[in-house]
Amino acid sequence: MAGIDKAAIAFSIAIVAIGVGVAFSLGAAQDAVPIVSAPSMSTKTIEPKTQADPFADLAEKVKQEAPKVEEKKMEKPMEKSVEMEEKVEMEEIPKDETTMEKPAGPTTHTVNIPVGTSVPGCEESNTCFTPANITINAGDTVNWVNTDSAAHTVTGGSPADGPSGVFDSSLIMAGAEFAFTFNDSGNYDYFCMVHPWMVGSVSVN
């Protein structure tokens, strides 16, 4: 019985010795491992280097050439616009200015002999011939129309001086007409020989 106890004690001592040896060997191994420190964080900011733009020179060249191209583009429309303005001005000017300066062709002007002029009174309002005074151009014709019921004359001259002999209609019956063309410029007075208070005038340019 005593032998068993001794064996147990010896076995326990051996286990303890083995444990201490293992612990010692582990501690030595741990001491042998190199210590790695955590990397330190630097607060210094590193600015990125600006890389040179390989197309910078090309862009600058395009900028310099762009105004020249625009100028070339603008030159042609301007030339066209000037040509268009000259064309419009030419169209506005009549092709034959001499035709514009010439008066219109001969025209006919109408003078009425109103109703009731065979009785005195129309001379007060200067309405014995309507219009009593007329202005025309050389070559124009004056046509007197008798709308009165009585016969009248259109005679060049005046009641005071008598007929001038330039023109005379003789009697113009009711509803009849008399026309005379004035080729020469001047002032021509006329009157009615039947009713001498009836007077008028024609001015020829």
PDB file of C-alpha atoms in Angstrom:
ATOM      1  CA  MET A   1       0.000   0.000   0.000  1.00  0.00           C
ATOM      2  CA  ALA A   2       2.814   2.353   0.793  1.00  0.00           C
ATOM      3  CA  GLY A   3       4.407   1.517  -2.576  1.00  0.00           C
ATOM      4  CA  ILE A   4       1.317   2.666  -4.485  1.00  0.00           C
ATOM      5  CA  ASP A   5       1.301   6.056  -2.722  1.00  0.00           C
ATOM      6  CA  LYS A   6       4.959   6.596  -3.515  1.00  0.00           C
ATOM      7  CA  ALA A   7       4.313   5.821  -7.183  1.00  0.00           C
ATOM      8  CA  ALA A   8       1.401   8.255  -7.301  1.00  0.00           C
ATOM      9  CA  ILE A   9       3.441  11.022  -5.758  1.00  0.00           C
ATOM     10  CA  ALA A  10       6.276  10.408  -8.159  1.00  0.00           C
ATOM     11  CA  PHE A  11       3.841  10.511 -11.104  1.00  0.00           C
ATOM     12  CA  SER A  12       2.378  13.791  -9.932  1.00  0.00           C
ATOM     13  CA  ILE A  13       5.794  15.343  -9.536  1.00  0.00           C
ATOM     14  CA  ALA A  14       6.692  14.204 -13.048  1.00  0.00           C
ATOM     15  CA  ILE A  15       3.517  15.785 -14.530  1.00  0.00           C
ATOM     16  CA  VAL A  16       4.231  19.067 -12.708  1.00  0.00           C
ATOM     17  CA  ALA A  17       7.790  19.050 -13.966  1.00  0.00           C
ATOM     18  CA  ILE A  18       6.611  18.441 -17.518  1.00  0.00           C
ATOM     19  CA  GLY A  19       4.116  21.314 -17.230  1.00  0.00           C
ATOM     20  CA  VAL A  20       6.737  23.700 -15.919  1.00  0.00           C
ATOM     21  CA  GLY A  21       9.066  22.730 -18.749  1.00  0.00           C
ATOM     22  CA  VAL A  22       6.415  23.302 -21.365  1.00  0.00           C
ATOM     23  CA  ALA A  23       5.499  26.682 -19.859  1.00  0.00           C
ATOM     24  CA  PHE A  24       9.119  27.742 -19.795  1.00  0.00           C
ATOM     25  CA  SER A  25       9.700  26.713 -23.398  1.00  0.00           C
ATOM     26  CA  LEU A  26       6.593  28.644 -24.527  1.00  0.00           C
ATOM     27  CA  GLY A  27       7.724  31.751 -22.650  1.00  0.00           C
ATOM     28  CA  ALA A  28      11.135  31.587 -24.262  1.00  0.00           C
ATOM     29  CA  ALA A  29       9.584  31.182 -27.692  1.00  0.00           C
ATOM     30  CA  GLN A  30       7.338  34.154 -27.116  1.00  0.00           C
ATOM     31  CA  ASP A  31      10.283  36.303 -26.080  1.00  0.00           C
ATOM     32  CA  ALA A  32      12.117  35.295 -29.249  1.00  0.00           C
ATOM     33  CA  VAL A  33       9.306  36.630 -31.568  1.00  0.00           C
ATOM     34  CA  PRO A  34      10.250  40.139 -32.872  1.00  0.00           C
ATOM     35  CA  ILE A  35       7.976  42.956 -31.704  1.00  0.00           C
ATOM     36  CA  VAL A  36       6.207  44.718 -34.595  1.00  0.00           C
ATOM     37  CA  SER A  37       5.077  48.231 -33.789  1.00  0.00           C
ATOM     38  CA  ALA A  38       1.920  49.681 -35.342  1.00  0.00           C
ATOM     39  CA  PRO A  39       2.666  52.054 -38.197  1.00  0.00           C
ATOM     40  CA  SER A  40       2.413  55.702 -37.241  1.00  0.00           C
ATOM     41  CA  MET A  41      -0.061  57.840 -39.177  1.00  0.00           C
ATOM     42  CA  SER A  42       1.485  60.998 -40.572  1.00  0.00           C
ATOM     43  CA  THR A  43      -0.731  64.105 -40.740  1.00  0.00           C
ATOM     44  CA  LYS A  44       1.375  65.627 -43.488  1.00  0.00           C
ATOM     45  CA  THR A  45      -0.739  66.037 -46.660  1.00  0.00           C
ATOM     46  CA  ILE A  46       0.965  65.334 -49.912  1.00  0.00           C
ATOM     47  CA  GLU A  47      -0.323  67.538 -52.719  1.00  0.00           C
ATOM     48  CA  PRO A  48      -0.716  65.698 -55.993  1.00  0.00           C
ATOM     49  CA  LYS A  49       1.622  66.832 -58.656  1.00  0.00           C
ATOM     50  CA  THR A  50      -0.062  68.611 -61.539  1.00  0.00           C
ATOM     51  CA  GLN A  51       0.460  66.663 -64.663  1.00  0.00           C
ATOM     52  CA  ALA A  52       1.108  68.620 -67.816  1.00  0.00           C
ATOM     53  CA  ASP A  53      -1.854  68.535 -70.252  1.00  0.00           C
ATOM     54  CA  PRO A  54      -0.537  67.020 -73.461  1.00  0.00           C
ATOM     55  CA  PHE A  55      -3.336  68.790 -75.386  1.00  0.00           C
ATOM     56  CA  ALA A  56      -2.752  72.259 -73.892  1.00  0.00           C
ATOM     57  CA  ASP A  57      -0.665  73.408 -76.855  1.00  0.00           C
ATOM     58  CA  LEU A  58      -3.213  72.068 -79.301  1.00  0.00           C
ATOM     59  CA  ALA A  59      -6.091  73.856 -77.498  1.00  0.00           C
ATOM     60  CA  GLU A  60      -4.169  77.132 -77.485  1.00  0.00           C
ATOM     61  CA  LYS A  61      -3.490  76.818 -81.209  1.00  0.00           C
ATOM     62  CA  VAL A  62      -7.185  76.172 -81.879  1.00  0.00           C
ATOM     63  CA  LYS A  63      -8.099  79.310 -79.888  1.00  0.00           C
ATOM     64  CA  GLN A  64      -5.701  81.387 -81.951  1.00  0.00           C
ATOM     65  CA  GLU A  65      -6.951  79.982 -85.250  1.00  0.00           C
ATOM     66  CA  ALA A  66     -10.672  80.291 -84.374  1.00  0.00           C
ATOM     67  CA  PRO A  67     -10.944  84.131 -84.828  1.00  0.00           C
ATOM     68  CA  LYS A  68      -9.220  83.879 -88.215  1.00  0.00           C
ATOM     69  CA  VAL A  69     -11.727  81.275 -89.345  1.00  0.00           C
ATOM     70  CA  GLU A  70     -14.627  83.429 -88.083  1.00  0.00           C
ATOM     71  CA  GLU A  71     -13.253  86.440 -89.954  1.00  0.00           C
ATOM     72  CA  LYS A  72     -13.100  84.431 -93.166  1.00  0.00           C
ATOM     73  CA  LYS A  73     -16.670  83.263 -92.618  1.00  0.00           C
ATOM     74  CA  MET A  74     -17.867  86.814 -91.969  1.00  0.00           C
ATOM     75  CA  GLU A  75     -16.147  88.257 -95.037  1.00  0.00           C
ATOM     76  CA  LYS A  76     -18.265  86.373 -97.561  1.00  0.00           C
ATOM     77  CA  PRO A  77     -21.719  87.191 -96.048  1.00  0.00           C
ATOM     78  CA  MET A  78     -20.726  90.851 -95.756  1.00  0.00           C
ATOM     79  CA  GLU A  79     -19.761  90.918 -99.406  1.00  0.00           C
ATOM     80  CA  LYS A  80     -23.081  89.336-100.293  1.00  0.00           C
ATOM     81  CA  SER A  81     -25.035  91.787 -98.147  1.00  0.00           C
ATOM     82  CA  VAL A  82     -23.298  94.735 -99.814  1.00  0.00           C
ATOM     83  CA  GLU A  83     -24.116  93.275-103.207  1.00  0.00           C
ATOM     84  CA  MET A  84     -27.744  92.774-102.131  1.00  0.00           C
ATOM     85  CA  GLU A  85     -27.994  96.392-100.905  1.00  0.00           C
ATOM     86  CA  GLU A  86     -26.587  97.679-104.191  1.00  0.00           C
ATOM     87  CA  LYS A  87     -29.054  95.488-106.068  1.00  0.00           C
ATOM     88  CA  VAL A  88     -31.991  96.810-104.006  1.00  0.00           C
ATOM     89  CA  GLU A  89     -30.854 100.391-104.587  1.00  0.00           C
ATOM     90  CA  MET A  90     -30.624  99.731-108.315  1.00  0.00           C
ATOM     91  CA  GLU A  91     -34.120  98.256-108.296  1.00  0.00           C
ATOM     92  CA  GLU A  92     -35.505 101.304-106.466  1.00  0.00           C
ATOM     93  CA  ILE A  93     -34.063 103.687-109.074  1.00  0.00           C
ATOM     94  CA  PRO A  94     -36.255 103.757-112.174  1.00  0.00           C
ATOM     95  CA  LYS A  95     -34.549 102.365-115.235  1.00  0.00           C
ATOM     96  CA  ASP A  96     -35.370 105.445-117.266  1.00  0.00           C
ATOM     97  CA  GLU A  97     -35.343 108.581-115.141  1.00  0.00           C
ATOM     98  CA  THR A  98     -36.180 110.752-118.122  1.00  0.00           C
ATOM     99  CA  THR A  99     -39.606 109.125-118.311  1.00  0.00           C
ATOM    100  CA  MET A 100     -40.253 110.145-114.695  1.00  0.00           C
ATOM    101  CA  GLU A 101     -39.311 113.749-115.398  1.00  0.00           C
ATOM    102  CA  LYS A 102     -41.649 114.013-118.358  1.00  0.00           C
ATOM    103  CA  PRO A 103     -45.220 114.947-117.492  1.00  0.00           C
ATOM    104  CA  ALA A 104     -47.975 112.486-118.134  1.00  0.00           C
ATOM    105  CA  GLY A 105     -49.474 112.407-121.598  1.00  0.00           C
ATOM    106  CA  PRO A 106     -52.118 114.930-122.639  1.00  0.00           C
ATOM    107  CA  THR A 107     -55.254 114.763-120.545  1.00  0.00           C
ATOM    108  CA  THR A 108     -58.772 116.095-120.887  1.00  0.00           C
ATOM    109  CA  HIS A 109     -60.258 118.341-118.189  1.00  0.00           C
ATOM    110  CA  THR A 110     -63.986 118.864-117.848  1.00  0.00           C
ATOM    111  CA  VAL A 111     -65.675 122.194-117.046  1.00  0.00           C
ATOM    112  CA  ASN A 112     -69.418 122.240-116.452  1.00  0.00           C
ATOM    113  CA  ILE A 113     -71.862 124.993-117.375  1.00  0.00           C
ATOM    114  CA  PRO A 114     -74.301 124.616-114.451  1.00  0.00           C
ATOM    115  CA  VAL A 115     -78.064 124.858-114.528  1.00  0.00           C
ATOM    116  CA  GLY A 116     -79.438 128.369-113.899  1.00  0.00           C
ATOM    117  CA  THR A 117     -76.382 130.263-115.137  1.00  0.00           C
ATOM    118  CA  SER A 118     -78.492 131.966-117.794  1.00  0.00           C
ATOM    119  CA  VAL A 119     -79.811 134.186-114.989  1.00  0.00           C
ATOM    120  CA  PRO A 120     -77.464 136.660-113.256  1.00  0.00           C
ATOM    121  CA  GLY A 121     -76.212 135.673-109.791  1.00  0.00           C
ATOM    122  CA  CYS A 122     -73.669 132.935-110.476  1.00  0.00           C
ATOM    123  CA  GLU A 123     -70.969 135.611-110.915  1.00  0.00           C
ATOM    124  CA  GLU A 124     -71.260 136.527-107.225  1.00  0.00           C
ATOM    125  CA  SER A 125     -70.053 133.066-106.173  1.00  0.00           C
ATOM    126  CA  ASN A 126     -67.841 132.567-109.231  1.00  0.00           C
ATOM    127  CA  THR A 127     -69.813 129.458-110.201  1.00  0.00           C
ATOM    128  CA  CYS A 128     -70.962 130.342-113.707  1.00  0.00           C
ATOM    129  CA  PHE A 129     -68.398 127.771-114.918  1.00  0.00           C
ATOM    130  CA  THR A 130     -67.304 124.962-112.576  1.00  0.00           C
ATOM    131  CA  PRO A 131     -64.470 125.153-112.000  1.00  0.00           C
ATOM    132  CA  ALA A 132     -64.264 128.781-113.041  1.00  0.00           C
ATOM    133  CA  ASN A 133     -60.434 128.786-112.996  1.00  0.00           C
ATOM    134  CA  ILE A 134     -58.499 125.737-114.097  1.00  0.00           C
ATOM    135  CA  THR A 135     -54.755 124.984-114.479  1.00  0.00           C
ATOM    136  CA  ILE A 136     -53.555 122.513-117.103  1.00  0.00           C
ATOM    137  CA  ASN A 137     -50.390 121.543-118.984  1.00  0.00           C
ATOM    138  CA  ALA A 138     -49.602 122.442-122.572  1.00  0.00           C
ATOM    139  CA  GLY A 139     -51.173 119.873-124.870  1.00  0.00           C
ATOM    140  CA  ASP A 140     -54.109 119.217-122.523  1.00  0.00           C
ATOM    141  CA  THR A 141     -57.714 119.604-123.638  1.00  0.00           C
ATOM    142  CA  VAL A 142     -60.579 121.374-121.846  1.00  0.00           C
ATOM    143  CA  ASN A 143     -64.069 120.045-122.498  1.00  0.00           C
ATOM    144  CA  TRP A 144     -67.010 122.297-121.591  1.00  0.00           C
ATOM    145  CA  VAL A 145     -70.304 120.480-120.973  1.00  0.00           C
ATOM    146  CA  ASN A 146     -73.563 122.485-121.011  1.00  0.00           C
ATOM    147  CA  THR A 147     -75.847 121.045-118.341  1.00  0.00           C
ATOM    148  CA  ASP A 148     -78.098 124.109-118.422  1.00  0.00           C
ATOM    149  CA  SER A 149     -81.364 124.290-120.359  1.00  0.00           C
ATOM    150  CA  ALA A 150     -80.236 127.441-122.203  1.00  0.00           C
ATOM    151  CA  ALA A 151     -77.607 127.802-124.952  1.00  0.00           C
ATOM    152  CA  HIS A 152     -74.227 129.286-124.055  1.00  0.00           C
ATOM    153  CA  THR A 153     -70.912 130.108-125.708  1.00  0.00           C
ATOM    154  CA  VAL A 154     -67.307 129.628-124.608  1.00  0.00           C
ATOM    155  CA  THR A 155     -65.423 132.487-126.209  1.00  0.00           C
ATOM    156  CA  GLY A 156     -61.827 133.495-125.596  1.00  0.00           C
ATOM    157  CA  GLY A 157     -61.498 137.077-124.330  1.00  0.00           C
ATOM    158  CA  SER A 158     -63.473 139.155-121.839  1.00  0.00           C
ATOM    159  CA  PRO A 159     -66.781 141.073-121.785  1.00  0.00           C
ATOM    160  CA  ALA A 160     -64.869 144.352-121.565  1.00  0.00           C
ATOM    161  CA  ASP A 161     -62.372 143.703-124.383  1.00  0.00           C
ATOM    162  CA  GLY A 162     -64.483 141.373-126.508  1.00  0.00           C
ATOM    163  CA  PRO A 163     -63.379 138.161-128.194  1.00  0.00           C
ATOM    164  CA  SER A 164     -59.636 137.428-128.428  1.00  0.00           C
ATOM    165  CA  GLY A 165     -60.061 135.137-131.416  1.00  0.00           C
ATOM    166  CA  VAL A 166     -58.074 132.294-129.761  1.00  0.00           C
ATOM    167  CA  PHE A 167     -61.104 130.013-129.452  1.00  0.00           C
ATOM    168  CA  ASP A 168     -64.871 130.293-129.798  1.00  0.00           C
ATOM    169  CA  SER A 169     -67.459 127.570-129.441  1.00  0.00           C
ATOM    170  CA  SER A 170     -70.348 129.458-130.988  1.00  0.00           C
ATOM    171  CA  LEU A 171     -73.652 128.360-129.442  1.00  0.00           C
ATOM    172  CA  ILE A 172     -73.496 125.250-127.250  1.00  0.00           C
ATOM    173  CA  MET A 173     -77.011 123.896-126.996  1.00  0.00           C
ATOM    174  CA  ALA A 174     -78.355 122.222-123.831  1.00  0.00           C
ATOM    175  CA  GLY A 175     -76.600 118.903-123.293  1.00  0.00           C
ATOM    176  CA  ALA A 176     -73.941 119.661-125.924  1.00  0.00           C
ATOM    177  CA  GLU A 177     -70.172 119.959-125.434  1.00  0.00           C
ATOM    178  CA  PHE A 178     -67.230 121.958-126.744  1.00  0.00           C
ATOM    179  CA  ALA A 179     -63.549 120.955-126.513  1.00  0.00           C
ATOM    180  CA  PHE A 180     -60.390 122.928-127.178  1.00  0.00           C
ATOM    181  CA  THR A 181     -56.727 121.836-126.914  1.00  0.00           C
ATOM    182  CA  PHE A 182     -54.268 124.372-125.487  1.00  0.00           C
ATOM    183  CA  ASN A 183     -50.842 123.838-127.045  1.00  0.00           C
ATOM    184  CA  ASP A 184     -49.244 127.085-125.902  1.00  0.00           C
ATOM    185  CA  SER A 185     -48.611 128.115-122.309  1.00  0.00           C
ATOM    186  CA  GLY A 186     -50.257 131.263-120.934  1.00  0.00           C
ATOM    187  CA  ASN A 187     -53.427 132.548-119.271  1.00  0.00           C
ATOM    188  CA  TYR A 188     -56.624 132.425-121.282  1.00  0.00           C
ATOM    189  CA  ASP A 189     -59.751 134.281-120.141  1.00  0.00           C
ATOM    190  CA  TYR A 190     -63.114 133.395-121.628  1.00  0.00           C
ATOM    191  CA  PHE A 191     -66.774 134.334-121.290  1.00  0.00           C
ATOM    192  CA  CYS A 192     -70.251 133.610-122.635  1.00  0.00           C
ATOM    193  CA  MET A 193     -71.281 136.069-125.351  1.00  0.00           C
ATOM    194  CA  VAL A 194     -74.988 135.374-124.660  1.00  0.00           C
ATOM    195  CA  HIS A 195     -74.614 135.850-120.910  1.00  0.00           C
ATOM    196  CA  PRO A 196     -71.611 138.186-120.393  1.00  0.00           C
ATOM    197  CA  TRP A 197     -71.619 137.859-116.586  1.00  0.00           C
ATOM    198  CA  MET A 198     -70.379 134.300-117.097  1.00  0.00           C
ATOM    199  CA  VAL A 199     -66.564 134.371-117.032  1.00  0.00           C
ATOM    200  CA  GLY A 200     -63.767 131.864-116.488  1.00  0.00           C
ATOM    201  CA  SER A 201     -60.057 131.336-117.130  1.00  0.00           C
ATOM    202  CA  VAL A 202     -57.590 128.616-118.165  1.00  0.00           C
ATOM    203  CA  SER A 203     -53.924 128.690-117.049  1.00  0.00           C
ATOM    204  CA  VAL A 204     -51.605 126.601-119.189  1.00  0.00           C
ATOM    205  CA  ASN A 205     -48.204 125.541-117.789  1.00  0.00           C
TER     206      ASN A 205
END
